[in-house]
Short mmCIF file of C-alpha atoms in Angstrom, two decimals:
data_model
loop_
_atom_site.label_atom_id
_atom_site.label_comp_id
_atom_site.label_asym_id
_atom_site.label_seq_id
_atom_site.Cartn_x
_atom_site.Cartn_y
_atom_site.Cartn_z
CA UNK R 1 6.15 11.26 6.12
CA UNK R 2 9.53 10.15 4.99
CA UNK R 3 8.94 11.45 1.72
CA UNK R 4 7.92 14.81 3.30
CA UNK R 5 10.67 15.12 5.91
CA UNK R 6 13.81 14.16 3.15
CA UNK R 7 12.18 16.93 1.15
CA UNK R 8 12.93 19.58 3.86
CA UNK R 9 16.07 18.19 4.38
CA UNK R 10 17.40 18.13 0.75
CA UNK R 11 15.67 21.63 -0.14
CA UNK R 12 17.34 23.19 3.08
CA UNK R 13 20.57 21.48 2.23
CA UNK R 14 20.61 22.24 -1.68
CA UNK R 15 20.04 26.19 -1.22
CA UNK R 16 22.88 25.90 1.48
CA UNK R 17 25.38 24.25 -1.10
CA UNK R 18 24.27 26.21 -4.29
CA UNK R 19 22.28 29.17 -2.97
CA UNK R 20 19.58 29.00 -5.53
CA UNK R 21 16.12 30.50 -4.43
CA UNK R 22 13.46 28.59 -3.79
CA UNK R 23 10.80 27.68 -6.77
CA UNK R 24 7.45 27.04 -6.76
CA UNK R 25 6.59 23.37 -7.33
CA UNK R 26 3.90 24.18 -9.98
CA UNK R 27 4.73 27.16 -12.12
CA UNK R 28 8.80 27.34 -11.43
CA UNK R 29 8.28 31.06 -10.39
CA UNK R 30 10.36 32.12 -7.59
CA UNK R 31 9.02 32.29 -4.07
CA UNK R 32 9.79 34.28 -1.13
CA UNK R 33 11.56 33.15 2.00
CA UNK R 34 8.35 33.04 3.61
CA UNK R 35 5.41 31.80 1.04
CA UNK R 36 2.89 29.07 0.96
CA UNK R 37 3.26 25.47 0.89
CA UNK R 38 0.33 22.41 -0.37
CA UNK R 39 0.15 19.10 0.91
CA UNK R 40 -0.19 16.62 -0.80
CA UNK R 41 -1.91 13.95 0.58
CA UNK R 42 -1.32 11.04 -1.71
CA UNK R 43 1.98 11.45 -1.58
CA UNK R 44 2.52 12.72 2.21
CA UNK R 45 4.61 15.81 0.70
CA UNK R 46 5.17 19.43 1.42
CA UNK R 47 5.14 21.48 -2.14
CA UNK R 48 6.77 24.80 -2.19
CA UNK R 49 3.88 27.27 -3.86
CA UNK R 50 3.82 30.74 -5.27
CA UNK R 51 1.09 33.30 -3.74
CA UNK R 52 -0.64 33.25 -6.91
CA UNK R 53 -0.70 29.17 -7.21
CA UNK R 54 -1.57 29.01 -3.93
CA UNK R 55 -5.03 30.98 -4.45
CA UNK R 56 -5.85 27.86 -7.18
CA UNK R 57 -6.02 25.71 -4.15
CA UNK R 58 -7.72 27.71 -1.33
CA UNK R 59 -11.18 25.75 -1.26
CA UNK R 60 -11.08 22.18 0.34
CA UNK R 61 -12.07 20.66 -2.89
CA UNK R 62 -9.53 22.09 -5.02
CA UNK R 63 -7.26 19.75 -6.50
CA UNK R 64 -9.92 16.84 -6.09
CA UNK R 65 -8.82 16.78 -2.52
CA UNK R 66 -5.14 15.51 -3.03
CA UNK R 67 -3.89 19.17 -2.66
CA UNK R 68 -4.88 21.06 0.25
CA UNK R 69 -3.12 24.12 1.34
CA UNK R 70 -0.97 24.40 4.39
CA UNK R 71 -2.63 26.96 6.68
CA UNK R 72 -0.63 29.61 8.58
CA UNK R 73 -2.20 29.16 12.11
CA UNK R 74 0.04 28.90 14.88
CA UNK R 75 -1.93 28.90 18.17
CA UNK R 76 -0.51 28.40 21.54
CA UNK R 77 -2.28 26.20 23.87
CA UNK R 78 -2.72 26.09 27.53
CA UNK R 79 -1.35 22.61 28.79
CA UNK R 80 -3.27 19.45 27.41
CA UNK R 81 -3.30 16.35 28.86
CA UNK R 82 -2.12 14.28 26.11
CA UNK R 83 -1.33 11.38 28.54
CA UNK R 84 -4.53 9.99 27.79
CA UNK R 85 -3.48 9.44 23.84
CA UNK R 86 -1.03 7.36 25.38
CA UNK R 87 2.06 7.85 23.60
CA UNK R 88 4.78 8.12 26.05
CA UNK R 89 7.42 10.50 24.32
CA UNK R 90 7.40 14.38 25.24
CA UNK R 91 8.24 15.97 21.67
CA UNK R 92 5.59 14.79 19.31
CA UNK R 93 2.78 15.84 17.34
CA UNK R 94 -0.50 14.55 16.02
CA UNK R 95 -2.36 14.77 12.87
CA UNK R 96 -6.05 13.96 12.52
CA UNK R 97 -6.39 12.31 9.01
CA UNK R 98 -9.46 12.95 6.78
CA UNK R 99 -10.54 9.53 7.27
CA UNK R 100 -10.74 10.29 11.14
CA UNK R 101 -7.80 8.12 12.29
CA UNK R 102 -4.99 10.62 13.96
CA UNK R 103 -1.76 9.44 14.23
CA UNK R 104 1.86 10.83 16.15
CA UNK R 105 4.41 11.50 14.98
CA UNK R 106 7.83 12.18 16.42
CA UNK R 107 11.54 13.25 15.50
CA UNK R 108 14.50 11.06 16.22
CA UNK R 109 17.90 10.98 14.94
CA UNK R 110 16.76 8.36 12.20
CA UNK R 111 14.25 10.54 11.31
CA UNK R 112 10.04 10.47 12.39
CA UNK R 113 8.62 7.99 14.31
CA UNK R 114 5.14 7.19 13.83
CA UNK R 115 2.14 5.43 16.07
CA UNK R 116 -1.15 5.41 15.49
CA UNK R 117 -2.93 6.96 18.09
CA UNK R 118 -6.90 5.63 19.06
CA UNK R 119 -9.42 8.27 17.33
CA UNK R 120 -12.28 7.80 20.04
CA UNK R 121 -9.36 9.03 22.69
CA UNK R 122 -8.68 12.50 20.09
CA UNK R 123 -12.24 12.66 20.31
CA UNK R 124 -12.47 12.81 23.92
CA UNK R 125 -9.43 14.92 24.39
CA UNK R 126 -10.95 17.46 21.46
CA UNK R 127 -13.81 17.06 23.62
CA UNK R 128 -12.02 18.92 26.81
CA UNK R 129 -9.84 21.03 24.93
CA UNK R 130 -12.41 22.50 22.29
CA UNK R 131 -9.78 23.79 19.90
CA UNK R 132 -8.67 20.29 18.74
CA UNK R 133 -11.95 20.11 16.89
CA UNK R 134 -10.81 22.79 14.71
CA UNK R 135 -7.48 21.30 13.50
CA UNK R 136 -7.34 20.86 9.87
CA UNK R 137 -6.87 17.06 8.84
CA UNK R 138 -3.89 16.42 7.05
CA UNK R 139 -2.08 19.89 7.10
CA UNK R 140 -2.24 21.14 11.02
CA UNK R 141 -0.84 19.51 14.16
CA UNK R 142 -1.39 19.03 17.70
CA UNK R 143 2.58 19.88 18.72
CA UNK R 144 3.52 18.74 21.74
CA UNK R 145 6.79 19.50 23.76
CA UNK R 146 6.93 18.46 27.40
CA UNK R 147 11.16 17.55 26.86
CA UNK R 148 13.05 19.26 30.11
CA UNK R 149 10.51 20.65 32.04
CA UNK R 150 8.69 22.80 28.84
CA UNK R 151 5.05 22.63 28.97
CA UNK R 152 4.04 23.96 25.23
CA UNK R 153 1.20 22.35 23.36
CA UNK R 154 0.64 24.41 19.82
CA UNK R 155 -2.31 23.82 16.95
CA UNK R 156 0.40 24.30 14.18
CA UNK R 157 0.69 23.69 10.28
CA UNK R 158 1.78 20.79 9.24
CA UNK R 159 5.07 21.91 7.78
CA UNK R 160 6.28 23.08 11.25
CA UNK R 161 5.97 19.55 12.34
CA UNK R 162 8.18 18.14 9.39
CA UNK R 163 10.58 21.40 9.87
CA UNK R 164 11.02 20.08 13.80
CA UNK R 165 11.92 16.46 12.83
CA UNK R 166 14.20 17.62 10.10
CA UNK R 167 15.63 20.36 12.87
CA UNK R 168 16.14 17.22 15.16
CA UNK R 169 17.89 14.86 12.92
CA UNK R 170 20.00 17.09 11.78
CA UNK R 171 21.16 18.33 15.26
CA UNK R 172 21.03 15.33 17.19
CA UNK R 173 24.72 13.48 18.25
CA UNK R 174 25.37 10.74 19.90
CA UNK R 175 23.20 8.77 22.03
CA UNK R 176 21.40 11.37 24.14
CA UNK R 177 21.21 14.24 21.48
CA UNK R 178 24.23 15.91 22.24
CA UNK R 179 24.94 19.65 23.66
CA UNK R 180 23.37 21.19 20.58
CA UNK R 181 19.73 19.54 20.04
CA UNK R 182 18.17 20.59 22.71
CA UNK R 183 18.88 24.64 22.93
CA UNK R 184 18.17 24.21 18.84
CA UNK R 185 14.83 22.81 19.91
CA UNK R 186 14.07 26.08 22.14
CA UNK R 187 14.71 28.21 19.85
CA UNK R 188 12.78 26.62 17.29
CA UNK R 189 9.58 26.85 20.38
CA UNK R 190 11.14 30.29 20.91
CA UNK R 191 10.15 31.00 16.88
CA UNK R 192 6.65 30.00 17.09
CA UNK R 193 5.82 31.85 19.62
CA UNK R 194 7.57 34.93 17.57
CA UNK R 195 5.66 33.79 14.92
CA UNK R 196 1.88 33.61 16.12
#
């Protein structure tokens, strides 16, 4: 994950400085603000892909599995009871891994934290809230946001979740987040919601 998040970080923060567009990871070609992205799973990175590139990797077995492409599904939820995963922060999402663990993950000022949450309890939860099952291991999200009264649970791709931690480390000041974190992490709720 660290890997993953200092990647968004230092490609946000690179075309700020130098204003270079965005390449794809595989064949250098240029991208488009809004284009695909792989996962790879070995090394818990986000790669930056061309359309075309992208199409090389759109079966599950492409890539002998290490790849797998980021899907574009953002689907709000109605309110899931996530208590019963029992991680006790309100801005955090989980991943179910191909090998059936899940774990959470969420931002801080340092960066993301990360537990590892008990897979028979995702079972159970997927289990009253049928749309977990569907969630893609390794590259979509159970987000969570219950901070200051929101109520918004979201089946999300996975580089939403890194783009959230990397939105909250960079906006967070002092010991309580400061004046500007938390209307940044609205908006950022606000944008899915424009997004789906």
């Amino acid at each position: 994950m660290d890997g993953a998040l200092a990647r968004v970080i230092r490609s946000a923060a690179d075309r700020a400085v130098t204003a270079e567009p965005e390449v794809c990871d595989l064949c250098a070609a240029p991208v488009a603000d809004e284009h695909p992205h792989l996962y790879d799973t070995e090394a818990a990175q986000v790669q930056c892909v061309c359309r075309p590139c992208s199409v090389l990797f759109a079966e599950d077995g492409a890539g002998e599995g290490r790849h797998r492409l980021v899907p574009r599904r953002r689907l709000r939820l109605p309110p899931v009871d996530t208590a019963v995963l029992g991680v006790p922060v309100g801005l955090v999402f989980f991943v179910p891994r191909c090998d059936g663990t899940v774990t959470a993950q969420g931002p801080s000022p340092a960066g993301a934290m990360r537990w590892e949450v008990d897979a028979a309890a995702w079972q159970r939860l997927a289990t009253m809230c049928p749309q977990l099952a569907s969630v893609a291991p390794e590259v979509e999200a159970l987000l969570v946001n219950t901070v200051r009264g929101a109520d918004e649970h979201w089946i999300v791709p996975i580089d939403d979740c890194f783009r959230m931690v990397a939105l909250v480390r960079r906006e967070w000041r002092g010991l309580s987040g400061g004046g500007r974190v938390w209307p940044a992490v609205e908006r950022f709720f606000a944008e899915l919601t424009e997004r789906s």
